[in-house]
CSV table of C-alpha atoms in Angstrom, one decimal:
chain,number,residue,atom,x,y,z
A,23,UNK,CA,5.2,9.9,-12.9
A,24,UNK,CA,1.8,9.0,-11.3
A,25,UNK,CA,-0.8,9.1,-14.1
A,26,UNK,CA,-4.5,8.4,-13.9
A,27,UNK,CA,-7.2,8.5,-16.6
A,28,UNK,CA,-10.9,8.3,-17.1
A,29,UNK,CA,-13.1,6.9,-19.8
A,30,UNK,CA,-16.6,8.3,-20.3
A,31,UNK,CA,-18.1,5.0,-21.4
A,32,UNK,CA,-18.3,3.9,-17.7
A,33,UNK,CA,-21.4,6.0,-17.3
A,34,UNK,CA,-23.0,4.5,-20.4
A,35,UNK,CA,-22.5,0.9,-19.1
A,36,UNK,CA,-23.6,2.0,-15.6
A,37,UNK,CA,-26.9,3.0,-17.1
A,38,UNK,CA,-27.1,-0.4,-18.8
A,39,UNK,CA,-26.5,-2.2,-15.5
A,40,UNK,CA,-29.2,-0.1,-13.9
A,41,UNK,CA,-31.6,-0.9,-16.7
A,42,UNK,CA,-30.9,-4.6,-16.3
A,43,UNK,CA,-31.6,-4.4,-12.6
A,44,UNK,CA,-34.8,-2.6,-13.2
A,45,UNK,CA,-35.9,-5.2,-15.7
A,46,UNK,CA,-35.1,-8.0,-13.3
A,47,UNK,CA,-37.1,-6.3,-10.6
A,48,UNK,CA,-40.0,-5.8,-12.9
A,49,UNK,CA,-40.0,-9.4,-13.9
A,50,UNK,CA,-39.7,-10.4,-10.2
A,51,UNK,CA,-36.7,-12.6,-11.0
A,52,UNK,CA,-33.8,-12.5,-8.5
A,53,UNK,CA,-30.7,-10.6,-9.6
A,54,UNK,CA,-27.7,-12.7,-10.4
A,55,UNK,CA,-24.8,-12.6,-7.8
A,56,UNK,CA,-22.7,-10.9,-10.5
A,57,UNK,CA,-25.3,-8.2,-11.1
A,58,UNK,CA,-25.8,-7.8,-7.4
A,59,UNK,CA,-22.1,-7.3,-6.8
A,60,UNK,CA,-21.8,-4.9,-9.7
A,61,UNK,CA,-24.7,-2.8,-8.5
A,62,UNK,CA,-23.9,-2.9,-4.8
A,63,UNK,CA,-20.1,-2.2,-4.9
A,64,UNK,CA,-20.0,0.1,-7.9
A,65,UNK,CA,-18.0,-2.2,-10.1
A,66,UNK,CA,-17.2,-1.1,-13.6
A,67,UNK,CA,-17.3,-3.2,-16.8
A,68,UNK,CA,-13.9,-4.5,-18.0
A,69,UNK,CA,-12.8,-2.0,-20.6
A,70,UNK,CA,-13.4,-3.1,-24.2
A,71,UNK,CA,-9.7,-3.0,-25.1
A,72,UNK,CA,-9.1,-6.2,-23.1
A,73,UNK,CA,-12.5,-7.5,-22.0
A,74,UNK,CA,-12.4,-10.5,-24.3
A,75,UNK,CA,-9.3,-11.9,-22.5
A,76,UNK,CA,-11.0,-11.7,-19.0
A,77,UNK,CA,-13.2,-14.5,-17.7
A,78,UNK,CA,-16.6,-13.1,-16.4
A,79,UNK,CA,-16.6,-15.4,-13.4
A,80,UNK,CA,-19.1,-18.1,-12.5
A,81,UNK,CA,-22.2,-17.5,-10.4
A,82,UNK,CA,-20.7,-19.5,-7.5
A,83,UNK,CA,-17.5,-17.3,-7.6
A,84,UNK,CA,-19.7,-14.2,-7.5
A,85,UNK,CA,-21.7,-15.5,-4.6
A,86,UNK,CA,-18.5,-16.1,-2.6
A,87,UNK,CA,-17.3,-12.7,-3.6
A,88,UNK,CA,-20.5,-11.0,-2.5
A,89,UNK,CA,-20.7,-12.7,0.9
A,90,UNK,CA,-16.9,-12.4,1.5
A,91,UNK,CA,-16.9,-8.7,0.7
A,92,UNK,CA,-20.0,-8.0,2.9
A,93,UNK,CA,-18.3,-9.8,5.8
A,94,UNK,CA,-15.0,-8.0,5.2
A,95,UNK,CA,-16.6,-4.6,5.1
A,96,UNK,CA,-18.9,-5.3,8.0
A,97,UNK,CA,-22.1,-4.7,6.2
A,98,UNK,CA,-25.3,-6.8,6.1
A,99,UNK,CA,-25.9,-8.7,2.9
A,100,UNK,CA,-29.6,-7.6,2.7
A,101,UNK,CA,-28.8,-3.9,3.3
A,102,UNK,CA,-29.3,-1.5,0.4
A,103,UNK,CA,-27.8,1.8,-0.4
A,104,UNK,CA,-24.3,2.8,-1.4
A,105,UNK,CA,-22.1,0.4,0.5
A,106,UNK,CA,-19.0,1.4,-1.5
A,107,UNK,CA,-18.7,4.7,0.3
A,108,UNK,CA,-15.4,5.3,2.1
A,109,UNK,CA,-15.5,3.8,5.5
A,110,UNK,CA,-14.4,7.3,6.8
A,111,UNK,CA,-18.1,8.0,6.7
A,112,UNK,CA,-19.1,5.0,8.8
A,113,UNK,CA,-17.0,5.4,11.9
A,114,UNK,CA,-18.0,4.1,15.3
A,115,UNK,CA,-18.8,7.1,17.5
A,116,UNK,CA,-18.5,5.1,20.8
A,117,UNK,CA,-14.7,4.7,20.9
A,118,UNK,CA,-13.6,8.3,21.4
A,119,UNK,CA,-12.1,7.8,24.8
A,120,UNK,CA,-9.0,5.8,25.5
A,121,UNK,CA,-6.8,5.0,28.5
A,122,UNK,CA,-3.0,5.3,28.2
A,123,UNK,CA,-1.5,1.8,28.0
A,124,UNK,CA,-4.6,0.3,26.4
A,125,UNK,CA,-3.6,-1.7,23.3
A,126,UNK,CA,-6.5,0.1,21.4
A,127,UNK,CA,-5.3,3.5,22.4
A,128,UNK,CA,-5.3,5.9,19.5
A,129,UNK,CA,-6.6,3.3,17.0
A,130,UNK,CA,-9.3,5.6,15.8
A,131,UNK,CA,-6.9,8.5,15.4
A,132,UNK,CA,-4.4,6.3,13.6
A,133,UNK,CA,-7.1,5.0,11.2
A,134,UNK,CA,-8.2,8.5,10.5
A,135,UNK,CA,-4.7,9.6,9.7
A,136,UNK,CA,-4.2,6.6,7.5
A,137,UNK,CA,-7.3,7.2,5.6
A,138,UNK,CA,-6.7,10.9,5.3
A,139,UNK,CA,-3.3,10.4,3.8
A,140,UNK,CA,-4.4,7.8,1.3
A,141,UNK,CA,-7.4,10.0,0.6
A,142,UNK,CA,-5.2,12.6,-1.0
A,143,UNK,CA,-3.9,10.0,-3.3
A,144,UNK,CA,-7.3,8.5,-3.9
A,145,UNK,CA,-8.6,12.0,-5.0
A,146,UNK,CA,-5.8,12.2,-7.6
A,147,UNK,CA,-6.7,8.6,-8.5
A,148,UNK,CA,-10.4,8.8,-8.4
A,149,UNK,CA,-10.8,7.7,-12.0
A,150,UNK,CA,-8.6,4.7,-11.2
A,151,UNK,CA,-11.4,3.4,-9.0
A,152,UNK,CA,-9.2,2.2,-6.1
A,153,UNK,CA,-11.5,0.3,-3.7
A,154,UNK,CA,-9.9,-0.6,-0.4
A,155,UNK,CA,-11.0,-1.9,3.0
A,156,UNK,CA,-8.5,-1.3,5.8
A,157,UNK,CA,-8.4,-2.5,9.3
A,158,UNK,CA,-5.9,-3.1,12.2
A,159,UNK,CA,-4.8,-6.3,13.7
A,160,UNK,CA,-3.2,-5.2,17.0
A,161,UNK,CA,-1.6,-2.0,18.2
A,162,UNK,CA,0.8,-1.4,21.1
A,163,UNK,CA,2.3,2.0,22.0
A,164,UNK,CA,5.4,3.5,23.6
A,165,UNK,CA,4.0,6.9,24.7
A,166,UNK,CA,2.7,8.5,21.5
A,167,UNK,CA,4.7,6.3,19.1
A,168,UNK,CA,3.8,2.9,17.8
A,169,UNK,CA,5.7,-0.1,19.2
A,170,UNK,CA,3.9,-2.8,17.2
A,171,UNK,CA,1.2,-2.8,14.6
A,172,UNK,CA,-0.6,-5.0,12.1
A,173,UNK,CA,-2.1,-3.2,9.1
A,174,UNK,CA,-4.6,-5.3,7.0
A,175,UNK,CA,-6.4,-4.4,3.8
A,176,UNK,CA,-8.3,-5.8,0.9
A,177,UNK,CA,-8.0,-4.1,-2.4
A,178,UNK,CA,-10.9,-5.0,-4.8
A,179,UNK,CA,-10.8,-5.0,-8.5
A,180,UNK,CA,-12.7,-1.9,-9.7
A,181,UNK,CA,-14.0,-3.9,-12.6
A,182,UNK,CA,-16.5,-6.8,-12.8
A,183,UNK,CA,-13.8,-9.4,-12.0
A,184,UNK,CA,-14.3,-11.5,-8.8
A,185,UNK,CA,-10.8,-10.8,-7.5
A,186,UNK,CA,-9.2,-9.0,-4.6
A,187,UNK,CA,-5.7,-8.6,-3.2
A,188,UNK,CA,-5.4,-9.2,0.6
A,189,UNK,CA,-2.5,-7.1,2.1
A,190,UNK,CA,-0.7,-7.4,5.4
A,191,UNK,CA,1.9,-5.1,6.9
A,192,UNK,CA,3.5,-6.0,10.2
A,193,UNK,CA,5.7,-3.5,12.1
A,194,UNK,CA,7.6,-3.6,15.4
A,195,UNK,CA,10.2,-1.2,16.9
A,196,UNK,CA,11.3,-1.1,20.5
A,197,UNK,CA,14.4,1.0,21.3
A,198,UNK,CA,16.4,0.4,24.4
A,199,UNK,CA,19.6,2.1,25.7
A,200,UNK,CA,22.0,0.5,23.3
A,201,UNK,CA,19.8,-2.0,21.4
A,202,UNK,CA,16.7,-2.0,19.3
A,203,UNK,CA,14.1,-4.6,18.3
A,204,UNK,CA,13.0,-3.8,14.8
A,205,UNK,CA,11.2,-5.4,11.9
A,206,UNK,CA,8.8,-4.3,9.2
A,207,UNK,CA,7.3,-6.6,6.6
A,208,UNK,CA,4.8,-6.2,3.7
A,209,UNK,CA,3.0,-9.2,2.2
A,210,UNK,CA,0.2,-10.0,-0.2
A,211,UNK,CA,-2.3,-12.8,-1.1
A,212,UNK,CA,-4.3,-13.1,-4.3
A,213,UNK,CA,-7.9,-13.8,-3.5
A,214,UNK,CA,-9.5,-15.6,-6.5
A,215,UNK,CA,-13.2,-16.5,-5.7
A,216,UNK,CA,-13.2,-19.3,-8.3
A,217,UNK,CA,-10.7,-21.1,-5.9
A,218,UNK,CA,-11.6,-19.8,-2.4
A,219,UNK,CA,-12.7,-22.4,0.0
A,220,UNK,CA,-15.5,-21.3,2.3
A,221,UNK,CA,-14.4,-23.8,5.0
A,222,UNK,CA,-10.8,-22.6,5.1
A,223,UNK,CA,-10.8,-20.7,8.4
A,224,UNK,CA,-7.5,-22.0,9.9
A,225,UNK,CA,-5.3,-19.0,10.8
A,226,UNK,CA,-2.1,-20.9,10.2
A,227,UNK,CA,-3.1,-22.0,6.8
A,228,UNK,CA,-4.3,-18.5,6.0
A,229,UNK,CA,-0.9,-17.0,7.0
A,230,UNK,CA,0.9,-19.5,4.7
A,231,UNK,CA,-1.0,-18.1,1.7
A,232,UNK,CA,0.8,-14.7,2.0
A,233,UNK,CA,3.9,-13.9,-0.1
A,234,UNK,CA,6.4,-11.5,1.3
A,235,UNK,CA,6.8,-8.4,-0.9
A,236,UNK,CA,9.7,-6.8,1.0
A,237,UNK,CA,11.0,-6.4,4.5
A,238,UNK,CA,13.7,-4.9,6.7
A,239,UNK,CA,14.9,-5.9,10.2
A,240,UNK,CA,17.7,-5.9,12.7
A,241,UNK,CA,19.0,-9.4,13.1
A,242,UNK,CA,21.6,-8.1,15.6
A,243,UNK,CA,19.8,-5.8,18.0
A,244,UNK,CA,23.1,-4.3,19.3
A,245,UNK,CA,24.6,-3.7,15.8
A,246,UNK,CA,21.3,-2.4,14.4
A,247,UNK,CA,22.2,-3.0,10.8
A,248,UNK,CA,19.4,-3.0,8.3
A,249,UNK,CA,18.8,-6.4,6.7
A,250,UNK,CA,16.7,-5.4,3.6
A,251,UNK,CA,14.9,-7.9,1.4
A,252,UNK,CA,13.4,-6.6,-1.9
A,253,UNK,CA,13.9,-9.5,-4.3
A,254,UNK,CA,10.1,-9.9,-4.7
A,255,UNK,CA,9.5,-6.2,-5.1
A,256,UNK,CA,10.1,-6.2,-8.9
A,257,UNK,CA,8.3,-5.5,-12.1
A,258,UNK,CA,7.4,-9.2,-12.5
A,259,UNK,CA,5.4,-9.0,-9.2
A,260,UNK,CA,3.9,-5.6,-10.2
A,261,UNK,CA,2.6,-7.1,-13.5
A,262,UNK,CA,1.3,-10.2,-11.6
A,263,UNK,CA,-0.7,-8.0,-9.2
A,264,UNK,CA,-1.9,-5.7,-11.9
A,265,UNK,CA,-3.0,-8.5,-14.2
A,266,UNK,CA,-4.9,-10.1,-11.3
A,267,UNK,CA,-6.6,-6.9,-10.3
A,268,UNK,CA,-7.3,-5.3,-13.6
A,269,UNK,CA,-7.2,-8.2,-16.0
A,270,UNK,CA,-4.4,-6.8,-18.1
A,271,UNK,CA,-1.0,-5.2,-18.0
A,272,UNK,CA,-1.0,-3.8,-21.5
A,273,UNK,CA,-0.4,-0.1,-22.3
A,274,UNK,CA,-4.2,0.6,-22.6
A,275,UNK,CA,-4.8,-0.8,-19.1
A,276,UNK,CA,-2.3,1.5,-17.6
A,277,UNK,CA,-3.8,4.4,-19.6
A,278,UNK,CA,-7.2,3.5,-18.3
A,279,UNK,CA,-6.1,3.0,-14.6
A,280,UNK,CA,-2.8,4.3,-13.4
A,281,UNK,CA,1.0,4.1,-14.0
A,282,UNK,CA,3.1,1.4,-12.3
A,283,UNK,CA,4.4,4.0,-9.9
A,284,UNK,CA,0.9,5.1,-9.1
A,285,UNK,CA,-0.1,1.5,-8.5
A,286,UNK,CA,2.7,0.9,-6.0
A,287,UNK,CA,2.0,4.1,-4.2
A,288,UNK,CA,-1.6,3.1,-3.7
A,289,UNK,CA,-0.7,-0.5,-2.8
A,290,UNK,CA,1.8,0.5,-0.1
A,291,UNK,CA,-0.5,3.3,1.0
A,292,UNK,CA,-3.2,0.7,1.5
A,293,UNK,CA,-0.9,-1.0,4.0
A,294,UNK,CA,-0.3,2.1,6.0
A,295,UNK,CA,3.0,3.2,4.3
A,296,UNK,CA,1.5,6.1,2.4
A,297,UNK,CA,4.6,8.1,1.4
A,298,UNK,CA,7.1,5.2,1.2
A,299,UNK,CA,9.1,7.0,3.9
A,300,UNK,CA,7.4,6.1,7.2
A,301,UNK,CA,4.2,4.6,8.6
A,302,UNK,CA,1.7,6.8,10.5
A,303,UNK,CA,2.8,8.2,13.9
A,304,UNK,CA,6.5,8.2,12.9
A,305,UNK,CA,6.6,4.5,12.1
A,306,UNK,CA,10.3,4.3,11.0
A,307,UNK,CA,11.2,1.9,8.2
A,308,UNK,CA,14.9,1.6,8.8
A,309,UNK,CA,17.7,2.9,6.6
A,310,UNK,CA,17.4,6.3,5.1
A,311,UNK,CA,19.8,7.7,2.6
A,312,UNK,CA,20.7,11.3,2.0
A,313,UNK,CA,23.4,13.0,-0.2
A,314,UNK,CA,26.8,13.5,1.4
A,315,UNK,CA,28.6,16.8,1.2
A,316,UNK,CA,30.5,15.9,-2.0
A,317,UNK,CA,27.3,15.0,-3.8
A,318,UNK,CA,25.4,18.0,-2.4
A,319,UNK,CA,28.0,20.3,-4.0
A,320,UNK,CA,27.8,18.4,-7.3
A,321,UNK,CA,24.1,18.6,-7.4
A,322,UNK,CA,24.2,22.3,-6.6
A,323,UNK,CA,26.7,22.9,-9.5
A,324,UNK,CA,24.3,21.0,-11.7
A,325,UNK,CA,21.5,23.2,-10.6
A,326,UNK,CA,19.3,20.3,-9.5
A,327,UNK,CA,16.2,21.4,-7.6
A,328,UNK,CA,16.1,20.2,-4.0
A,329,UNK,CA,13.2,17.8,-4.8
A,330,UNK,CA,14.9,16.6,-8.0
A,331,UNK,CA,12.0,17.8,-10.2
A,332,UNK,CA,13.8,19.2,-13.3
A,333,UNK,CA,10.6,20.3,-14.9
A,334,UNK,CA,8.8,22.2,-12.2
A,335,UNK,CA,11.4,22.5,-9.4
A,336,UNK,CA,13.3,25.7,-8.7
A,337,UNK,CA,17.1,25.6,-9.3
A,338,UNK,CA,19.1,26.4,-6.2
A,339,UNK,CA,20.6,29.8,-5.8
A,340,UNK,CA,22.7,29.5,-2.6
A,341,UNK,CA,24.5,26.4,-1.5
A,342,UNK,CA,24.2,27.4,2.2
A,343,UNK,CA,20.4,26.8,1.9
A,344,UNK,CA,20.6,23.9,-0.4
A,345,UNK,CA,19.6,20.5,1.0
A,346,UNK,CA,18.6,18.0,-1.7
A,347,UNK,CA,16.1,15.3,-0.7
A,348,UNK,CA,17.1,11.9,0.6
A,349,UNK,CA,14.9,8.8,0.6
A,350,UNK,CA,14.1,5.6,2.4
A,351,UNK,CA,15.3,2.3,1.1
A,352,UNK,CA,11.7,1.5,0.2
A,353,UNK,CA,11.1,4.6,-1.8
A,354,UNK,CA,14.3,4.1,-3.7
A,355,UNK,CA,13.3,0.5,-4.6
A,356,UNK,CA,9.9,1.6,-5.8
A,357,UNK,CA,11.4,4.4,-7.9
A,358,UNK,CA,14.1,2.2,-9.2
A,359,UNK,CA,11.9,-0.6,-10.6
A,360,UNK,CA,9.5,1.9,-12.1
A,361,UNK,CA,12.3,3.8,-13.7
A,362,UNK,CA,11.6,7.1,-11.8
A,363,UNK,CA,14.8,7.7,-9.9
A,364,UNK,CA,15.6,11.1,-11.2
A,365,UNK,CA,18.8,13.1,-10.8
A,366,UNK,CA,19.1,12.8,-7.0
A,367,UNK,CA,18.0,9.3,-6.1
A,368,UNK,CA,20.1,7.7,-8.9
A,369,UNK,CA,23.0,8.4,-6.6
A,370,UNK,CA,21.5,6.3,-3.8
A,371,UNK,CA,23.9,4.2,-1.9
A,372,UNK,CA,22.8,0.9,-0.3
A,373,UNK,CA,23.6,0.5,3.4
A,374,UNK,CA,26.7,-1.4,4.6
A,375,UNK,CA,27.6,-2.7,8.0
A,376,UNK,CA,29.5,0.5,8.6
A,377,UNK,CA,26.2,2.5,8.5
A,378,UNK,CA,25.0,0.5,11.5
A,379,UNK,CA,24.8,2.6,14.7
A,380,UNK,CA,26.4,-0.2,16.7
A,381,UNK,CA,29.3,-0.7,14.3
A,382,UNK,CA,32.9,-0.3,15.6
A,383,UNK,CA,35.9,-0.4,13.4
A,384,UNK,CA,38.9,-2.6,14.4
A,385,UNK,CA,40.6,0.5,15.7
A,386,UNK,CA,37.6,1.3,17.8
A,387,UNK,CA,37.5,-2.2,19.1
A,388,UNK,CA,41.2,-2.1,20.1
A,389,UNK,CA,40.6,1.3,21.9
A,390,UNK,CA,37.6,-0.1,23.6
A,391,UNK,CA,39.4,-3.2,24.8
A,392,UNK,CA,42.3,-1.2,26.2
A,393,UNK,CA,40.0,1.2,28.0
A,394,UNK,CA,38.0,-1.8,29.4
């Protein structure tokens, strides 16, 4: 399950950092970029269990980190105060009014919904120290549903490690009478400030640095068959991301921060896909699976709760009112690689061409041709 923990020594080290800052101020010496970053962004010390294996970062790396993060979060470098507050508290009050058809229509509401949904998870994960900076690329709408969107985010190491993960989620869905344009892609980039080049501002070069995590699309807009790619969404990638962000993937690091499932829920949530089932405003992700009638009866006979929770769920009493949960292909993949499928989702069936809305069997084709 999703597990988060807290260690009381954080407050002890925070006091030590404050004392060091006070000493520097008293001596009138400038704070190091590392100390400025720790103090300004509320970074924690790397936990003792694996601190010796983590490089502290050069002053040049911390300088790049500090300036990059200030720019990304839209704050002035010389400003004081708690700049690590959630940006929910720093909204722009001048963009309340929108015109239908404007590409920015609803962006404020969408951001609020995104932050609110992830906020529930962040509350449960508050001891994990999840620091994220979300923003939109572009948004276009079909009435009150999203046609196209770009979700961007930076997730910052909660520890004194000059690392961040840049995230990108691109979405497009445009239905027509008998066809549909559709794709949804999640990608990431590791931002190591020991290696970042201040002069690298080329958008094409920046895009090439991203690695696709997973995706789904319709290659045939009339057939509308899901073409799902999840080869990079595996535990090797999870460990790579966790090691980069936290400095370790050992058992103690997971105990200190969060489980692998919790990490992926926060990671995808930071790209707008908070529940692994859809994006905000009914952003559909493609193929959804649900138990067929035969499986429904079997699960009922086995007294499996509708939500699949054998520990806390209520066993079914009447099959007439029993509808066990289904799941998206994305949710299944995340639960599969983290070994959390449970009694319902272990029966998941991958989509085939026959599941496509535009699929016609040979008999259907023959009938269609004769009628034509």
